[in-house]
Amino acid sequence: MPAPCPRLPRFKNRHRGESCVLVCNGPSLNQMELEPLRHQTVIGLNKIHLGIEKFGFYPQYLVAVNEKVIHQAAREIKAMNCVKFIGNKGAQHVPADALTYHINTKSPPARFCRDIASGIREGGTVTYAALQIAYYMGFARVVIIGMDHRFDFSGKPHEARHMEGPDVNHFSPAYFSGQTWDNPDLQRSEESYRIARDIFAAEGREIIDATLGGACDVFTKQALGDVLNG
């Protein structure tokens, strides 16, 4: 197992007891009013840069662990002015710097990694990786949006496919258009989500799904406006 990253412990409990919004990349984001996120701590995923101008907020953190995604968006990820957690499978495309931290995803030490300095488990979805990071940073409440949990695809889970035409599975039609992506594994994702839910709950923390019309039924659901104004 690789040695723990010496730079990551600075994030341990940095946000103890706070709330954050975890922004996934589903098309439901296009139907939401997201400017209020300017006043929230936001963790963005993968190619969230494609929506920053439209949505009117900027993430404080970015998580990307899929090598294809990191390679495809390397230039844009490097340019983002936020803390970036990058899986080491794609580390060669986005070198470490003052804002960029590489995390071991090749040999994670546990099914849910409480200490991200030693690694994180992908669990079939970058959302699960981000939940482990949010846990490590001490967030008491994680509000998820854009986790539509429905995809139009053919083939088997994890199978690499070249996407022809506009991308209907993400908030931007250009997201994977003309590029290769890995088919989702919804069953494995749900298994991972249940683990995260139970670990958060056991410590008096919570994960809320505020996705508009989301198909995932693992987490407690609540409207984003109600969560932010509650």
PDB file of C-alpha atoms in Angstrom:
ATOM      1  CA  MET A   1       0.000   0.000   0.000  1.00  0.00           C
ATOM      2  CA  PRO A   2       1.343   3.480  -0.836  1.00  0.00           C
ATOM      3  CA  ALA A   3       2.466   5.617   2.091  1.00  0.00           C
ATOM      4  CA  PRO A   4      -0.156   8.084   3.396  1.00  0.00           C
ATOM      5  CA  CYS A   5      -0.087  11.466   1.678  1.00  0.00           C
ATOM      6  CA  PRO A   6       1.621  13.901   4.076  1.00  0.00           C
ATOM      7  CA  ARG A   7      -0.301  16.915   2.753  1.00  0.00           C
ATOM      8  CA  LEU A   8      -3.846  15.631   3.199  1.00  0.00           C
ATOM      9  CA  PRO A   9      -4.083  15.644   7.036  1.00  0.00           C
ATOM     10  CA  ARG A  10      -4.406  19.441   6.907  1.00  0.00           C
ATOM     11  CA  PHE A  11      -8.007  18.859   5.812  1.00  0.00           C
ATOM     12  CA  LYS A  12      -8.955  16.609   8.707  1.00  0.00           C
ATOM     13  CA  ASN A  13     -11.960  18.148  10.483  1.00  0.00           C
ATOM     14  CA  ARG A  14     -11.401  21.474   8.721  1.00  0.00           C
ATOM     15  CA  HIS A  15     -15.203  21.830   8.496  1.00  0.00           C
ATOM     16  CA  ARG A  16     -16.218  20.012  11.670  1.00  0.00           C
ATOM     17  CA  GLY A  17     -19.943  20.430  12.337  1.00  0.00           C
ATOM     18  CA  GLU A  18     -20.596  22.425   9.147  1.00  0.00           C
ATOM     19  CA  SER A  19     -22.786  21.768   6.099  1.00  0.00           C
ATOM     20  CA  CYS A  20     -21.780  21.469   2.475  1.00  0.00           C
ATOM     21  CA  VAL A  21     -23.474  20.974  -0.870  1.00  0.00           C
ATOM     22  CA  LEU A  22     -22.162  18.165  -3.052  1.00  0.00           C
ATOM     23  CA  VAL A  23     -22.938  19.011  -6.678  1.00  0.00           C
ATOM     24  CA  CYS A  24     -23.180  16.011  -8.996  1.00  0.00           C
ATOM     25  CA  ASN A  25     -23.508  16.428 -12.750  1.00  0.00           C
ATOM     26  CA  GLY A  26     -27.011  15.244 -13.695  1.00  0.00           C
ATOM     27  CA  PRO A  27     -29.245  17.199 -16.107  1.00  0.00           C
ATOM     28  CA  SER A  28     -31.607  18.120 -13.260  1.00  0.00           C
ATOM     29  CA  LEU A  29     -29.146  20.897 -12.372  1.00  0.00           C
ATOM     30  CA  ASN A  30     -30.497  22.785 -15.375  1.00  0.00           C
ATOM     31  CA  GLN A  31     -33.919  22.982 -13.699  1.00  0.00           C
ATOM     32  CA  MET A  32     -32.660  24.332 -10.386  1.00  0.00           C
ATOM     33  CA  GLU A  33     -31.931  27.810  -9.066  1.00  0.00           C
ATOM     34  CA  LEU A  34     -28.317  27.473  -8.007  1.00  0.00           C
ATOM     35  CA  GLU A  35     -27.133  31.018  -7.318  1.00  0.00           C
ATOM     36  CA  PRO A  36     -27.804  30.527  -3.568  1.00  0.00           C
ATOM     37  CA  LEU A  37     -24.862  28.119  -3.605  1.00  0.00           C
ATOM     38  CA  ARG A  38     -22.617  31.179  -3.728  1.00  0.00           C
ATOM     39  CA  HIS A  39     -23.131  31.351   0.015  1.00  0.00           C
ATOM     40  CA  GLN A  40     -22.503  27.639   0.652  1.00  0.00           C
ATOM     41  CA  THR A  41     -19.431  25.435   0.871  1.00  0.00           C
ATOM     42  CA  VAL A  42     -19.618  23.501  -2.397  1.00  0.00           C
ATOM     43  CA  ILE A  43     -17.869  20.315  -3.467  1.00  0.00           C
ATOM     44  CA  GLY A  44     -18.040  19.958  -7.247  1.00  0.00           C
ATOM     45  CA  LEU A  45     -17.379  16.803  -9.232  1.00  0.00           C
ATOM     46  CA  ASN A  46     -15.589  15.942 -12.455  1.00  0.00           C
ATOM     47  CA  LYS A  47     -16.481  18.420 -15.235  1.00  0.00           C
ATOM     48  CA  ILE A  48     -18.452  20.893 -13.125  1.00  0.00           C
ATOM     49  CA  HIS A  49     -16.408  23.626 -14.838  1.00  0.00           C
ATOM     50  CA  LEU A  50     -18.797  23.301 -17.791  1.00  0.00           C
ATOM     51  CA  GLY A  51     -21.595  24.816 -15.693  1.00  0.00           C
ATOM     52  CA  ILE A  52     -19.874  27.403 -13.534  1.00  0.00           C
ATOM     53  CA  GLU A  53     -20.764  30.409 -15.675  1.00  0.00           C
ATOM     54  CA  LYS A  54     -24.344  29.243 -16.189  1.00  0.00           C
ATOM     55  CA  PHE A  55     -25.065  28.217 -12.616  1.00  0.00           C
ATOM     56  CA  GLY A  56     -23.573  31.246 -10.924  1.00  0.00           C
ATOM     57  CA  PHE A  57     -21.498  29.592  -8.185  1.00  0.00           C
ATOM     58  CA  TYR A  58     -17.906  28.445  -7.809  1.00  0.00           C
ATOM     59  CA  PRO A  59     -16.921  25.326  -5.840  1.00  0.00           C
ATOM     60  CA  GLN A  60     -14.454  25.483  -2.996  1.00  0.00           C
ATOM     61  CA  TYR A  61     -13.470  21.875  -3.680  1.00  0.00           C
ATOM     62  CA  LEU A  62     -13.328  19.605  -6.737  1.00  0.00           C
ATOM     63  CA  VAL A  63     -13.162  15.806  -6.750  1.00  0.00           C
ATOM     64  CA  ALA A  64     -12.240  13.732  -9.818  1.00  0.00           C
ATOM     65  CA  VAL A  65     -11.064  10.116  -9.686  1.00  0.00           C
ATOM     66  CA  ASN A  66     -11.869   8.593 -13.095  1.00  0.00           C
ATOM     67  CA  GLU A  67      -8.772   8.548 -15.304  1.00  0.00           C
ATOM     68  CA  LYS A  68     -10.732   9.243 -18.496  1.00  0.00           C
ATOM     69  CA  VAL A  69     -12.456  12.268 -16.997  1.00  0.00           C
ATOM     70  CA  ILE A  70      -9.220  13.656 -15.586  1.00  0.00           C
ATOM     71  CA  HIS A  71      -7.462  13.220 -18.931  1.00  0.00           C
ATOM     72  CA  GLN A  72     -10.289  14.795 -20.916  1.00  0.00           C
ATOM     73  CA  ALA A  73     -10.603  17.825 -18.645  1.00  0.00           C
ATOM     74  CA  ALA A  74      -6.987  18.190 -17.504  1.00  0.00           C
ATOM     75  CA  ARG A  75      -6.529  21.727 -18.840  1.00  0.00           C
ATOM     76  CA  GLU A  76      -9.758  22.986 -17.278  1.00  0.00           C
ATOM     77  CA  ILE A  77      -9.106  21.231 -13.967  1.00  0.00           C
ATOM     78  CA  LYS A  78      -5.635  22.738 -13.736  1.00  0.00           C
ATOM     79  CA  ALA A  79      -7.114  26.194 -14.316  1.00  0.00           C
ATOM     80  CA  MET A  80      -9.721  25.950 -11.559  1.00  0.00           C
ATOM     81  CA  ASN A  81      -9.076  28.185  -8.560  1.00  0.00           C
ATOM     82  CA  CYS A  82     -10.141  25.774  -5.846  1.00  0.00           C
ATOM     83  CA  VAL A  83      -8.758  22.853  -3.862  1.00  0.00           C
ATOM     84  CA  LYS A  84      -8.683  19.776  -6.092  1.00  0.00           C
ATOM     85  CA  PHE A  85      -8.635  16.160  -4.948  1.00  0.00           C
ATOM     86  CA  ILE A  86      -7.441  14.036  -7.872  1.00  0.00           C
ATOM     87  CA  GLY A  87      -7.332  10.248  -7.924  1.00  0.00           C
ATOM     88  CA  ASN A  88      -3.827   8.938  -8.545  1.00  0.00           C
ATOM     89  CA  LYS A  89      -4.994   6.881 -11.524  1.00  0.00           C
ATOM     90  CA  GLY A  90      -5.074  10.163 -13.441  1.00  0.00           C
ATOM     91  CA  ALA A  91      -2.354  12.006 -11.546  1.00  0.00           C
ATOM     92  CA  GLN A  92      -0.079  12.164 -14.565  1.00  0.00           C
ATOM     93  CA  HIS A  93      -2.576  14.448 -16.297  1.00  0.00           C
ATOM     94  CA  VAL A  94      -2.964  16.912 -13.407  1.00  0.00           C
ATOM     95  CA  PRO A  95       0.251  17.246 -11.382  1.00  0.00           C
ATOM     96  CA  ALA A  96       0.151  18.117  -7.701  1.00  0.00           C
ATOM     97  CA  ASP A  97       0.579  21.772  -6.813  1.00  0.00           C
ATOM     98  CA  ALA A  98      -0.493  24.212  -4.090  1.00  0.00           C
ATOM     99  CA  LEU A  99      -4.179  23.528  -4.798  1.00  0.00           C
ATOM    100  CA  THR A 100      -4.004  19.989  -6.166  1.00  0.00           C
ATOM    101  CA  TYR A 101      -3.823  16.900  -3.954  1.00  0.00           C
ATOM    102  CA  HIS A 102      -3.415  13.359  -5.215  1.00  0.00           C
ATOM    103  CA  ILE A 103      -5.336  10.638  -3.412  1.00  0.00           C
ATOM    104  CA  ASN A 104      -4.700   6.908  -3.549  1.00  0.00           C
ATOM    105  CA  THR A 105      -7.618   5.160  -5.255  1.00  0.00           C
ATOM    106  CA  LYS A 106      -5.611   2.188  -6.516  1.00  0.00           C
ATOM    107  CA  SER A 107      -5.365   0.377  -3.190  1.00  0.00           C
ATOM    108  CA  PRO A 108      -7.840   1.887  -0.715  1.00  0.00           C
ATOM    109  CA  PRO A 109      -7.570   0.517   2.828  1.00  0.00           C
ATOM    110  CA  ALA A 110     -11.299   0.092   3.518  1.00  0.00           C
ATOM    111  CA  ARG A 111     -14.765  -0.083   1.930  1.00  0.00           C
ATOM    112  CA  PHE A 112     -15.385   3.402   3.323  1.00  0.00           C
ATOM    113  CA  CYS A 113     -12.139   5.216   4.046  1.00  0.00           C
ATOM    114  CA  ARG A 114     -12.338   7.434   7.100  1.00  0.00           C
ATOM    115  CA  ASP A 115      -8.731   8.553   6.617  1.00  0.00           C
ATOM    116  CA  ILE A 116      -8.306   9.870   3.075  1.00  0.00           C
ATOM    117  CA  ALA A 117      -4.571  10.350   3.639  1.00  0.00           C
ATOM    118  CA  SER A 118      -4.316   6.582   3.162  1.00  0.00           C
ATOM    119  CA  GLY A 119      -6.737   6.437   0.240  1.00  0.00           C
ATOM    120  CA  ILE A 120     -10.378   6.470  -0.812  1.00  0.00           C
ATOM    121  CA  ARG A 121     -12.661   3.883  -2.382  1.00  0.00           C
ATOM    122  CA  GLU A 122     -14.297   4.811  -5.686  1.00  0.00           C
ATOM    123  CA  GLY A 123     -17.293   2.594  -5.005  1.00  0.00           C
ATOM    124  CA  GLY A 124     -18.616   2.835  -8.553  1.00  0.00           C
ATOM    125  CA  THR A 125     -19.107   6.610  -8.517  1.00  0.00           C
ATOM    126  CA  VAL A 126     -17.146   9.785  -7.858  1.00  0.00           C
ATOM    127  CA  THR A 127     -19.970  10.814  -5.530  1.00  0.00           C
ATOM    128  CA  TYR A 128     -18.928   8.092  -3.096  1.00  0.00           C
ATOM    129  CA  ALA A 129     -15.323   9.274  -3.235  1.00  0.00           C
ATOM    130  CA  ALA A 130     -16.497  12.800  -2.445  1.00  0.00           C
ATOM    131  CA  LEU A 131     -18.568  11.575   0.514  1.00  0.00           C
ATOM    132  CA  GLN A 132     -15.446  10.044   2.066  1.00  0.00           C
ATOM    133  CA  ILE A 133     -13.641  13.350   1.622  1.00  0.00           C
ATOM    134  CA  ALA A 134     -16.571  15.256   3.145  1.00  0.00           C
ATOM    135  CA  TYR A 135     -16.542  12.840   6.088  1.00  0.00           C
ATOM    136  CA  TYR A 136     -12.811  13.380   6.621  1.00  0.00           C
ATOM    137  CA  MET A 137     -13.259  17.145   6.568  1.00  0.00           C
ATOM    138  CA  GLY A 138     -15.820  16.796   9.343  1.00  0.00           C
ATOM    139  CA  PHE A 139     -19.001  17.960   7.641  1.00  0.00           C
ATOM    140  CA  ALA A 140     -22.024  17.169   9.791  1.00  0.00           C
ATOM    141  CA  ARG A 141     -24.462  17.521   6.893  1.00  0.00           C
ATOM    142  CA  VAL A 142     -23.897  16.818   3.216  1.00  0.00           C
ATOM    143  CA  VAL A 143     -26.628  17.947   0.816  1.00  0.00           C
ATOM    144  CA  ILE A 144     -26.467  16.254  -2.593  1.00  0.00           C
ATOM    145  CA  ILE A 145     -27.921  17.747  -5.769  1.00  0.00           C
ATOM    146  CA  GLY A 146     -27.661  16.678  -9.411  1.00  0.00           C
ATOM    147  CA  MET A 147     -27.566  12.977  -8.508  1.00  0.00           C
ATOM    148  CA  ASP A 148     -30.239  12.010 -11.033  1.00  0.00           C
ATOM    149  CA  HIS A 149     -29.268   8.321 -10.819  1.00  0.00           C
ATOM    150  CA  ARG A 150     -30.656   7.516 -14.258  1.00  0.00           C
ATOM    151  CA  PHE A 151     -28.684   7.086 -17.466  1.00  0.00           C
ATOM    152  CA  ASP A 152     -29.374   6.332 -21.096  1.00  0.00           C
ATOM    153  CA  PHE A 153     -26.704   3.833 -22.152  1.00  0.00           C
ATOM    154  CA  SER A 154     -26.122   0.462 -23.786  1.00  0.00           C
ATOM    155  CA  GLY A 155     -23.742  -2.278 -22.746  1.00  0.00           C
ATOM    156  CA  LYS A 156     -22.580  -3.502 -19.370  1.00  0.00           C
ATOM    157  CA  PRO A 157     -21.664  -1.485 -16.269  1.00  0.00           C
ATOM    158  CA  HIS A 158     -18.100  -0.098 -16.405  1.00  0.00           C
ATOM    159  CA  GLU A 159     -17.872  -0.829 -20.125  1.00  0.00           C
ATOM    160  CA  ALA A 160     -16.092   1.943 -22.033  1.00  0.00           C
ATOM    161  CA  ARG A 161     -18.294   3.453 -24.738  1.00  0.00           C
ATOM    162  CA  HIS A 162     -17.803   6.245 -27.252  1.00  0.00           C
ATOM    163  CA  MET A 163     -20.646   8.737 -27.018  1.00  0.00           C
ATOM    164  CA  GLU A 164     -22.035   9.907 -30.333  1.00  0.00           C
ATOM    165  CA  GLY A 165     -24.167  13.055 -30.376  1.00  0.00           C
ATOM    166  CA  PRO A 166     -25.121  15.228 -27.416  1.00  0.00           C
ATOM    167  CA  ASP A 167     -24.781  13.888 -23.873  1.00  0.00           C
ATOM    168  CA  VAL A 168     -28.259  13.519 -22.364  1.00  0.00           C
ATOM    169  CA  ASN A 169     -26.984  12.077 -19.087  1.00  0.00           C
ATOM    170  CA  HIS A 170     -25.281  15.207 -17.781  1.00  0.00           C
ATOM    171  CA  PHE A 171     -26.115  18.893 -17.386  1.00  0.00           C
ATOM    172  CA  SER A 172     -24.099  19.835 -20.476  1.00  0.00           C
ATOM    173  CA  PRO A 173     -24.709  18.189 -23.878  1.00  0.00           C
ATOM    174  CA  ALA A 174     -20.950  18.551 -24.447  1.00  0.00           C
ATOM    175  CA  TYR A 175     -20.046  16.647 -21.272  1.00  0.00           C
ATOM    176  CA  PHE A 176     -18.959  13.377 -22.956  1.00  0.00           C
ATOM    177  CA  SER A 177     -20.054  14.119 -26.521  1.00  0.00           C
ATOM    178  CA  GLY A 178     -17.530  12.698 -28.960  1.00  0.00           C
ATOM    179  CA  GLN A 179     -15.553  11.174 -26.088  1.00  0.00           C
ATOM    180  CA  THR A 180     -15.229   7.840 -24.321  1.00  0.00           C
ATOM    181  CA  TRP A 181     -16.958   7.319 -20.984  1.00  0.00           C
ATOM    182  CA  ASP A 182     -17.475   4.379 -18.640  1.00  0.00           C
ATOM    183  CA  ASN A 183     -20.996   3.018 -18.298  1.00  0.00           C
ATOM    184  CA  PRO A 184     -22.474   3.604 -14.828  1.00  0.00           C
ATOM    185  CA  ASP A 185     -22.985   0.853 -12.270  1.00  0.00           C
ATOM    186  CA  LEU A 186     -26.111   1.911 -10.410  1.00  0.00           C
ATOM    187  CA  GLN A 187     -26.302  -1.207  -8.254  1.00  0.00           C
ATOM    188  CA  ARG A 188     -22.763  -0.801  -6.973  1.00  0.00           C
ATOM    189  CA  SER A 189     -23.350   2.925  -6.483  1.00  0.00           C
ATOM    190  CA  GLU A 190     -26.394   2.232  -4.308  1.00  0.00           C
ATOM    191  CA  GLU A 191     -24.442  -0.277  -2.228  1.00  0.00           C
ATOM    192  CA  SER A 192     -21.785   2.377  -1.656  1.00  0.00           C
ATOM    193  CA  TYR A 193     -24.352   5.037  -0.805  1.00  0.00           C
ATOM    194  CA  ARG A 194     -25.934   2.831   1.844  1.00  0.00           C
ATOM    195  CA  ILE A 195     -22.554   2.322   3.487  1.00  0.00           C
ATOM    196  CA  ALA A 196     -21.909   6.086   3.533  1.00  0.00           C
ATOM    197  CA  ARG A 197     -25.409   6.796   4.855  1.00  0.00           C
ATOM    198  CA  ASP A 198     -25.036   4.367   7.730  1.00  0.00           C
ATOM    199  CA  ILE A 199     -21.563   5.561   8.711  1.00  0.00           C
ATOM    200  CA  PHE A 200     -22.648   9.196   8.746  1.00  0.00           C
ATOM    201  CA  ALA A 201     -25.796   8.347  10.726  1.00  0.00           C
ATOM    202  CA  ALA A 202     -23.886   6.318  13.306  1.00  0.00           C
ATOM    203  CA  GLU A 203     -21.986   9.478  14.213  1.00  0.00           C
ATOM    204  CA  GLY A 204     -25.006  11.784  14.263  1.00  0.00           C
ATOM    205  CA  ARG A 205     -24.257  13.182  10.836  1.00  0.00           C
ATOM    206  CA  GLU A 206     -26.561  13.145   7.818  1.00  0.00           C
ATOM    207  CA  ILE A 207     -26.635  12.978   4.039  1.00  0.00           C
ATOM    208  CA  ILE A 208     -29.651  14.605   2.382  1.00  0.00           C
ATOM    209  CA  ASP A 209     -30.625  14.075  -1.249  1.00  0.00           C
ATOM    210  CA  ALA A 210     -32.001  17.363  -2.600  1.00  0.00           C
ATOM    211  CA  THR A 211     -31.780  16.303  -6.239  1.00  0.00           C
ATOM    212  CA  LEU A 212     -34.761  17.533  -8.267  1.00  0.00           C
ATOM    213  CA  GLY A 213     -36.628  14.386  -9.348  1.00  0.00           C
ATOM    214  CA  GLY A 214     -33.713  12.102  -8.504  1.00  0.00           C
ATOM    215  CA  ALA A 215     -34.251   8.338  -8.842  1.00  0.00           C
ATOM    216  CA  CYS A 216     -31.988   7.294  -5.946  1.00  0.00           C
ATOM    217  CA  ASP A 217     -33.946   6.261  -2.843  1.00  0.00           C
ATOM    218  CA  VAL A 218     -31.030   5.615  -0.449  1.00  0.00           C
ATOM    219  CA  PHE A 219     -30.921   8.986   1.305  1.00  0.00           C
ATOM    220  CA  THR A 220     -33.528  11.145   3.005  1.00  0.00           C
ATOM    221  CA  LYS A 221     -35.015  13.523   0.449  1.00  0.00           C
ATOM    222  CA  GLN A 222     -35.668  17.214   0.951  1.00  0.00           C
ATOM    223  CA  ALA A 223     -36.033  20.221  -1.345  1.00  0.00           C
ATOM    224  CA  LEU A 224     -32.857  22.281  -1.654  1.00  0.00           C
ATOM    225  CA  GLY A 225     -34.604  25.504  -0.694  1.00  0.00           C
ATOM    226  CA  ASP A 226     -35.981  23.934   2.464  1.00  0.00           C
ATOM    227  CA  VAL A 227     -32.554  22.610   3.436  1.00  0.00           C
ATOM    228  CA  LEU A 228     -30.749  25.896   2.864  1.00  0.00           C
ATOM    229  CA  ASN A 229     -33.413  27.979   4.568  1.00  0.00           C
ATOM    230  CA  GLY A 230     -34.122  25.574   7.407  1.00  0.00           C
TER     231      GLY A 230
END
